[in-house]
PDB file of C-alpha atoms in Angstrom:
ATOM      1  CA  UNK A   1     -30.172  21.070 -87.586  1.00 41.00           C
ATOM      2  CA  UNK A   2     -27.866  23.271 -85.505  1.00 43.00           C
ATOM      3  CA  UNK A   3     -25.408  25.469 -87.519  1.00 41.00           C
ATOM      4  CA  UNK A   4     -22.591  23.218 -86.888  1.00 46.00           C
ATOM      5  CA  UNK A   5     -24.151  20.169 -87.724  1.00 47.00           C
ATOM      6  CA  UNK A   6     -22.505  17.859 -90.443  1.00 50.00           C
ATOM      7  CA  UNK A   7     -22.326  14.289 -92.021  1.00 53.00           C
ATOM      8  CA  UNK A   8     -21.036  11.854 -89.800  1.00 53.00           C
ATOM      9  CA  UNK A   9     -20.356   8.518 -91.199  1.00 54.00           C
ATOM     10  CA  UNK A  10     -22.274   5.343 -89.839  1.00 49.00           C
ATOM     11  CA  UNK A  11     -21.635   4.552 -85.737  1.00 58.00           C
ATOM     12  CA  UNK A  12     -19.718   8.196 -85.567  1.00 73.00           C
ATOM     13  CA  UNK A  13     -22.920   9.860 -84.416  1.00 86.00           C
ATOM     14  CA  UNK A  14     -22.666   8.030 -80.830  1.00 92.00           C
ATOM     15  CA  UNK A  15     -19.496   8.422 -80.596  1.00 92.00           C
ATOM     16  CA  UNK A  16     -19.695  11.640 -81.357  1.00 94.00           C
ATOM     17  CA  UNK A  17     -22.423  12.603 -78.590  1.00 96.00           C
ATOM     18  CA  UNK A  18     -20.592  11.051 -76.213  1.00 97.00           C
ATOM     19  CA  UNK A  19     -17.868  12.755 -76.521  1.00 96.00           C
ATOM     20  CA  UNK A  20     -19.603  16.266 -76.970  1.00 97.00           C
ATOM     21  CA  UNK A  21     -21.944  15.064 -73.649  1.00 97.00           C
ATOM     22  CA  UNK A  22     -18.196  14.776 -71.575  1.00 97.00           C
ATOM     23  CA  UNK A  23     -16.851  17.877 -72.900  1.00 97.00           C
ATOM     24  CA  UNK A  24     -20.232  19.871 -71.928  1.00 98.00           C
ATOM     25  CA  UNK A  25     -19.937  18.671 -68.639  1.00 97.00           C
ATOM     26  CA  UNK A  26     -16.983  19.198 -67.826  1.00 95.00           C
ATOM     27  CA  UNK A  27     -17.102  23.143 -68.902  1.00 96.00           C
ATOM     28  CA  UNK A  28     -20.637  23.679 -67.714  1.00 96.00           C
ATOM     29  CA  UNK A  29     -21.477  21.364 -65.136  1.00 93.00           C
ATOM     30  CA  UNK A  30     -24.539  18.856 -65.088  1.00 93.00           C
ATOM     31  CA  UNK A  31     -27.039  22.207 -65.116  1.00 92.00           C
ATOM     32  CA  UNK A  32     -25.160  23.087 -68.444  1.00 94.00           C
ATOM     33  CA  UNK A  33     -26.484  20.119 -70.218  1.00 95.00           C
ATOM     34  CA  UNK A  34     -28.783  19.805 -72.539  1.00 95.00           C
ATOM     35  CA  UNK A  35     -29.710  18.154 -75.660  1.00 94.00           C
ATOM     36  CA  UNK A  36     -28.914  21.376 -77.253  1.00 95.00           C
ATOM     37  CA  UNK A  37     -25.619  22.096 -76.199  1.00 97.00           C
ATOM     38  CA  UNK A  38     -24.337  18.728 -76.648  1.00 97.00           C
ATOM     39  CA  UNK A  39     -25.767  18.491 -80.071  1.00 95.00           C
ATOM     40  CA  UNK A  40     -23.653  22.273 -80.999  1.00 95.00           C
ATOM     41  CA  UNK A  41     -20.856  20.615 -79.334  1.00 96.00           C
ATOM     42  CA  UNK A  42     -20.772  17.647 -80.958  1.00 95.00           C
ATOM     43  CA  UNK A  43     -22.187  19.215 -84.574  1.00 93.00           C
ATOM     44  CA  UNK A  44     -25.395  17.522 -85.152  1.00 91.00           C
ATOM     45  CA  UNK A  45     -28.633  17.396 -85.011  1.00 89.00           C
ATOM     46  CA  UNK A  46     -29.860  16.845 -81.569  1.00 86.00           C
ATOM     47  CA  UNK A  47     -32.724  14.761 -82.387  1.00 91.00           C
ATOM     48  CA  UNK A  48     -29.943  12.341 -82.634  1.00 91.00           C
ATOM     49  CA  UNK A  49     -29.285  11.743 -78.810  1.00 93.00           C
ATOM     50  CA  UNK A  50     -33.495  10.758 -78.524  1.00 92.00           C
ATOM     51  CA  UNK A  51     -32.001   8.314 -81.014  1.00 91.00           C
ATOM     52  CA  UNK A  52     -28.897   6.951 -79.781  1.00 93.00           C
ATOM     53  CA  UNK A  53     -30.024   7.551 -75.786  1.00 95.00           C
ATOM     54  CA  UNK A  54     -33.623   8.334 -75.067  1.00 93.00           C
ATOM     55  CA  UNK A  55     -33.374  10.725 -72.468  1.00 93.00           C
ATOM     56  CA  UNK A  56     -31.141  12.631 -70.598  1.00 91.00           C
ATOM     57  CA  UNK A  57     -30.187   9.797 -67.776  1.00 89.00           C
ATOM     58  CA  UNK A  58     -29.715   7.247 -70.145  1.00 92.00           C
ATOM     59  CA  UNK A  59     -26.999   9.475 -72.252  1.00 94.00           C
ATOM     60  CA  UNK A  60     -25.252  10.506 -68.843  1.00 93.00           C
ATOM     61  CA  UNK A  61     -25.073   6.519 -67.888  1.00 90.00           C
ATOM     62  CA  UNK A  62     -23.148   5.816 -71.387  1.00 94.00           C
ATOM     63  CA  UNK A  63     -21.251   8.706 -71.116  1.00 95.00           C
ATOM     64  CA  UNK A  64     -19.925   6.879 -67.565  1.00 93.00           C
ATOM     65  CA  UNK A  65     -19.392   3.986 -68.927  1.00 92.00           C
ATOM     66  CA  UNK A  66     -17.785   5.420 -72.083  1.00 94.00           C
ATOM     67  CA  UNK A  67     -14.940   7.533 -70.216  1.00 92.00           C
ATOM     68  CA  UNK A  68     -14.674   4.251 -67.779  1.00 89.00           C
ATOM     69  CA  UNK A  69     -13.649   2.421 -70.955  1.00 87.00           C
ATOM     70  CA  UNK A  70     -11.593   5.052 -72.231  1.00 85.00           C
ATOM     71  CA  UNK A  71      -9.565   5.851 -69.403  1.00 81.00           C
ATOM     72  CA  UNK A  72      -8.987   1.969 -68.047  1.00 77.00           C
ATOM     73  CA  UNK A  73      -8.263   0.646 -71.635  1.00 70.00           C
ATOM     74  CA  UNK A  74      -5.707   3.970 -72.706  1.00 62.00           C
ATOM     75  CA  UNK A  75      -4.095   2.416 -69.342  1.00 59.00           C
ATOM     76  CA  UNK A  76      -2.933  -1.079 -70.221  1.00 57.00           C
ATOM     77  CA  UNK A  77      -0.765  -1.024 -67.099  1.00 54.00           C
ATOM     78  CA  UNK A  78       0.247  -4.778 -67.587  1.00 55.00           C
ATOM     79  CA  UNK A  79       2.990  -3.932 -69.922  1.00 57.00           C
ATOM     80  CA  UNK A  80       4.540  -2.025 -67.056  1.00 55.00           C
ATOM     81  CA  UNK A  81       4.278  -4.915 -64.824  1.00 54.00           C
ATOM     82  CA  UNK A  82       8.136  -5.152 -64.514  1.00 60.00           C
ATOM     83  CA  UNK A  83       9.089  -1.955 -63.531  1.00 68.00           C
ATOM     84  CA  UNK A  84       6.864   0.088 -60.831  1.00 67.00           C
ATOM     85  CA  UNK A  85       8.335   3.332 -61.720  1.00 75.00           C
ATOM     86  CA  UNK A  86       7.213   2.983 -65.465  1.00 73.00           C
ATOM     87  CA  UNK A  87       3.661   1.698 -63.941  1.00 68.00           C
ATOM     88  CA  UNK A  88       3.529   4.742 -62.081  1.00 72.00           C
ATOM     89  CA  UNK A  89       4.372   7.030 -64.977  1.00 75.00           C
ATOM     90  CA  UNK A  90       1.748   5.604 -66.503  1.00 72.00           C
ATOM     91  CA  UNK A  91      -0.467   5.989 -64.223  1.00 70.00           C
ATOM     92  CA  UNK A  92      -0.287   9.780 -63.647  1.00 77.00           C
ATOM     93  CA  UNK A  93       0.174  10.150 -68.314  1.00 78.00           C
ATOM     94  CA  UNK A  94      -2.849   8.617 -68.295  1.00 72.00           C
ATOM     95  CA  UNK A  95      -4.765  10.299 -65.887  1.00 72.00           C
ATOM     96  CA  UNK A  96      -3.796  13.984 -67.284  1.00 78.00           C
ATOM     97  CA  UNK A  97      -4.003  12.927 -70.344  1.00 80.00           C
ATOM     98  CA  UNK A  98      -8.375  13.691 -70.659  1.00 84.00           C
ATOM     99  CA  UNK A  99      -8.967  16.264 -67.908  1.00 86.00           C
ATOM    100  CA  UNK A 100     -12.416  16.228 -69.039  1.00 92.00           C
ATOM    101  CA  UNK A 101     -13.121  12.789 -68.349  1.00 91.00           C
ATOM    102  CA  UNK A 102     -12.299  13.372 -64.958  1.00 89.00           C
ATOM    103  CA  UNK A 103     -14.058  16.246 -64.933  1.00 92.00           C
ATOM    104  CA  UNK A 104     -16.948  14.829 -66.372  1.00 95.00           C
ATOM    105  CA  UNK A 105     -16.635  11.345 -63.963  1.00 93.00           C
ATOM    106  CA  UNK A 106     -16.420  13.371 -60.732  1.00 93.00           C
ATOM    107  CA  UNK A 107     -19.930  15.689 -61.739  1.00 94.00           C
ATOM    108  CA  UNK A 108     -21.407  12.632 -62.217  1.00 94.00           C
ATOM    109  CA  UNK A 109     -20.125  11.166 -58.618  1.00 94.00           C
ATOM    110  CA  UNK A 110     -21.171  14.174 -56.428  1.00 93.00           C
ATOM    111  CA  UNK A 111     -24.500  13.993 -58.551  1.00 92.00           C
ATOM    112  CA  UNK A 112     -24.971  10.233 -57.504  1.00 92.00           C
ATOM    113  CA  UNK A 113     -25.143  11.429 -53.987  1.00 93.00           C
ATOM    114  CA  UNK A 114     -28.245  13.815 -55.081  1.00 92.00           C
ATOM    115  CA  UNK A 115     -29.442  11.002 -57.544  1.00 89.00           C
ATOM    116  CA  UNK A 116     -30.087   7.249 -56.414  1.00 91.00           C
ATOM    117  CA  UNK A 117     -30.669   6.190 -59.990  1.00 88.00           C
ATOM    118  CA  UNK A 118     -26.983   7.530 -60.758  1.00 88.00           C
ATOM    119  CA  UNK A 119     -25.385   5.252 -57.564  1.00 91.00           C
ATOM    120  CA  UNK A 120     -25.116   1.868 -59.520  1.00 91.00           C
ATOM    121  CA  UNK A 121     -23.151   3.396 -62.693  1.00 90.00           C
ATOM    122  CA  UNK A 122     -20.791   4.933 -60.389  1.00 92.00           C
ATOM    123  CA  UNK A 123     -20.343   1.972 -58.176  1.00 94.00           C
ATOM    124  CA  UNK A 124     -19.310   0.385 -61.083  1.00 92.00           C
ATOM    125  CA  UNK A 125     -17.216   2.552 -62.045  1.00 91.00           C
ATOM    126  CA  UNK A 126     -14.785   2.488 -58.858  1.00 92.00           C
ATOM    127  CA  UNK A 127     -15.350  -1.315 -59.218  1.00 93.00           C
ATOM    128  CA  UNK A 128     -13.606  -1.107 -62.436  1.00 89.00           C
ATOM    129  CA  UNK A 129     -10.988   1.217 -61.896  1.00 87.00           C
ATOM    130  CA  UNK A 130      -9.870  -0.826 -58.265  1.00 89.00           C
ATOM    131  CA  UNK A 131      -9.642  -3.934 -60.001  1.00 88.00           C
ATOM    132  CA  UNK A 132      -7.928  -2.099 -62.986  1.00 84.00           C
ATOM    133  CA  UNK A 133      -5.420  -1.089 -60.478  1.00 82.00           C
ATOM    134  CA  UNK A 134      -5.301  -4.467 -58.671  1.00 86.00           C
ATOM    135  CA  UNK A 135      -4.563  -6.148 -61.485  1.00 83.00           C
ATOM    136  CA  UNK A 136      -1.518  -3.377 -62.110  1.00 78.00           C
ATOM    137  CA  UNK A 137      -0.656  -4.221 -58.772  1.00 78.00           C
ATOM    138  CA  UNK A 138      -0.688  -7.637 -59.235  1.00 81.00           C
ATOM    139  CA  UNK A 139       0.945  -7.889 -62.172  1.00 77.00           C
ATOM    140  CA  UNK A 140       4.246  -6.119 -60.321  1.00 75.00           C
ATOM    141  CA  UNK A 141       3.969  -8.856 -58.066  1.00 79.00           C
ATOM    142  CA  UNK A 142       2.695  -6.621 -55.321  1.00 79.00           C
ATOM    143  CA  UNK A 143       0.727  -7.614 -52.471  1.00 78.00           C
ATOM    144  CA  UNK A 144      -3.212  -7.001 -53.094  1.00 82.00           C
ATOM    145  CA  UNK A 145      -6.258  -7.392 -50.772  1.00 89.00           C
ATOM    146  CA  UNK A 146      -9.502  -5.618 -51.599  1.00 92.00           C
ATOM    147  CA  UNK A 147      -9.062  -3.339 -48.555  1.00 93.00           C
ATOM    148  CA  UNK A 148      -5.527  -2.254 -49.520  1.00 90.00           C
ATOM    149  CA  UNK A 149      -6.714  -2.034 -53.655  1.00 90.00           C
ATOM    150  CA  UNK A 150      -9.653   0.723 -52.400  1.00 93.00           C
ATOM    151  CA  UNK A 151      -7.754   2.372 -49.969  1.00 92.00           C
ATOM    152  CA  UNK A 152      -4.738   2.850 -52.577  1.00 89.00           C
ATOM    153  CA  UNK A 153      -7.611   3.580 -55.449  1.00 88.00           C
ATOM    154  CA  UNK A 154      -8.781   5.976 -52.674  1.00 92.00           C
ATOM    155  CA  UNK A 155      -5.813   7.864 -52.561  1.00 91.00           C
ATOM    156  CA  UNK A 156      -5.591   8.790 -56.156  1.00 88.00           C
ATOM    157  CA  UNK A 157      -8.857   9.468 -56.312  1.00 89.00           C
ATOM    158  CA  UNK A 158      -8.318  12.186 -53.899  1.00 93.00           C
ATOM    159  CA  UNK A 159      -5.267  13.541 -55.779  1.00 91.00           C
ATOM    160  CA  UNK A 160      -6.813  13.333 -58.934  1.00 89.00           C
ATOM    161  CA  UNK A 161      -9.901  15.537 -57.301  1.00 91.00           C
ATOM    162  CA  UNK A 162      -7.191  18.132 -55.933  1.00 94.00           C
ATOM    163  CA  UNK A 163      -5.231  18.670 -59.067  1.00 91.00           C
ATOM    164  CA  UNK A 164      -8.494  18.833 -61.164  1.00 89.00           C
ATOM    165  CA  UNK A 165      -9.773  21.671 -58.659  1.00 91.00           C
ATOM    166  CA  UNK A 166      -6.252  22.976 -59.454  1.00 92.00           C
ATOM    167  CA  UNK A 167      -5.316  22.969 -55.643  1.00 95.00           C
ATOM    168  CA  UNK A 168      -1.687  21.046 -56.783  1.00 94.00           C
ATOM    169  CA  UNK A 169       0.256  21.043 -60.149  1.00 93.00           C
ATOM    170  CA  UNK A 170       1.108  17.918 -62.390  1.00 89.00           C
ATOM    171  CA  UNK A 171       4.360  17.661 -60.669  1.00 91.00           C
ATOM    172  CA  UNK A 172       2.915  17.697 -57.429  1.00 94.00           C
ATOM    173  CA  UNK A 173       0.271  15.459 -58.264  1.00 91.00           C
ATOM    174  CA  UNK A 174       3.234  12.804 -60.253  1.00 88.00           C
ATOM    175  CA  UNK A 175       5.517  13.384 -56.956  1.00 91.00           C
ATOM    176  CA  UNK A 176       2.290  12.256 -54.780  1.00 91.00           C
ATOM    177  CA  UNK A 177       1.897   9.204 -56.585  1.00 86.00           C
ATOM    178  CA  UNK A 178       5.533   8.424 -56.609  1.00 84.00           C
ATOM    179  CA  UNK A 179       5.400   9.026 -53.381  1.00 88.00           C
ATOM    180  CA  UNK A 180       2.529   6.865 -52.269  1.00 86.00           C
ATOM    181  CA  UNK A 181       4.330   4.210 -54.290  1.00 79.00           C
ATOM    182  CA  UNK A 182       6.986   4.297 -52.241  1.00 79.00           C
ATOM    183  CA  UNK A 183       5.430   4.286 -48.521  1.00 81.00           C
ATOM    184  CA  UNK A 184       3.364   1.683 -49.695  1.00 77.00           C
ATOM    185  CA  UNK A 185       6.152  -0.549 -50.973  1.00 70.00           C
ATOM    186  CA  UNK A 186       8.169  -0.324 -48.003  1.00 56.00           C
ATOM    187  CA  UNK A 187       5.055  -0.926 -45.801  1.00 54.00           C
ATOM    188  CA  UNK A 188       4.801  -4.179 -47.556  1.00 48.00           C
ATOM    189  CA  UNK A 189       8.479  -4.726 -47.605  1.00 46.00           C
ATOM    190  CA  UNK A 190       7.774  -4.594 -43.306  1.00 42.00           C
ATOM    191  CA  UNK A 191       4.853  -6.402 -43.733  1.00 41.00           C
ATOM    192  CA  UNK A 192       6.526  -9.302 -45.741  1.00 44.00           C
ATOM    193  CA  UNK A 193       9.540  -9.356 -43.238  1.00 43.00           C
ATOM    194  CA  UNK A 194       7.604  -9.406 -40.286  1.00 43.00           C
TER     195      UNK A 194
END
């Protein structure tokens, strides 16, 4: 057992080493992790993620999937769907809210491109989050296509990556999104008058 390890309570032990598998990679990168780390991290005995996981891929494929869930269902943008500026408040809460789920979600995307066997977890994880924001979208009564759902998806994607690489504040990354709210309403305002 590692010196930190401790009781968890039935089903907390996944959890647990999920969590601890995020946080590692978000401070230490995909080379930082290891069965032992997230095993100190997460306080247990690391013969527990052979348990739970398997091996290595299979524990960085629920850990996708786990911060997918957590970050699309903390979002339950329908209840916004009257009021875009609330929507988009939401938005940007919810994506500072767990830096190191982004953290962790972007490792894991540049490491698809090194790692075929990664590519269909992260496909499916921009598959959830643009039809997550679709359905936002939709909801407000905006216009949504596929093309215009990734392209918007796209652009937040891209802010998200700057402010977690610190190159813009969480004003300047809440402004942006206001912003893009904005040109892209009154594009479809045009659009819809035209």
């Amino acid at each position: 057992m590692t010196r930190n390890a401790r009781a968890l309570n039935y089903g907390e032990g996944r959890e647990a080493l999920l969590r601890a598998t995020v946080h590692v990679v978000a401070q230490k990168g995909l080379r930082g992790l290891t069965f032992r780390a997230v095993a100190e991290e997460a306080g247990v005995n690391n013969t527990l993620i052979a348990h739970h996981f398997g091996n290595r891929e299979k524990l960085l494929a629920a850990a996708l999937e786990w911060t997918a869930d957590r970050s699309i269902g903390a979002a339950d943008l329908s209840e916004y769907a009257t009021d875009a500026d609330a929507f988009r408040a939401a938005l940007v809460a919810n994506v500072l809210s767990e830096p190191d789920v982004e953290t962790f979600q972007f490792e894991m995307i540049l490491e698809s491109s090194r790692r075929p066997e990664l590519q269909p977890a992260v496909r499916a994880l921009y598959r959830r989050y643009v039809e997550a924001l679709a359905s936002g979208r939709e909801a407000l009564g905006a216009p949504s296509t596929p093309a215009l759902d990734l392209a918007l998806f796209a652009a937040l994607d891209g802010l998200m990556l700057q402010y977690l690489s610190r190159s813009i504040t969480a004003d300047e990354l809440e402004a942006a999104v206001i912003a893009l709210g904005v040109a892209v309403g009154n594009s479809t305002e045009r659009i819809s008058a035209e």
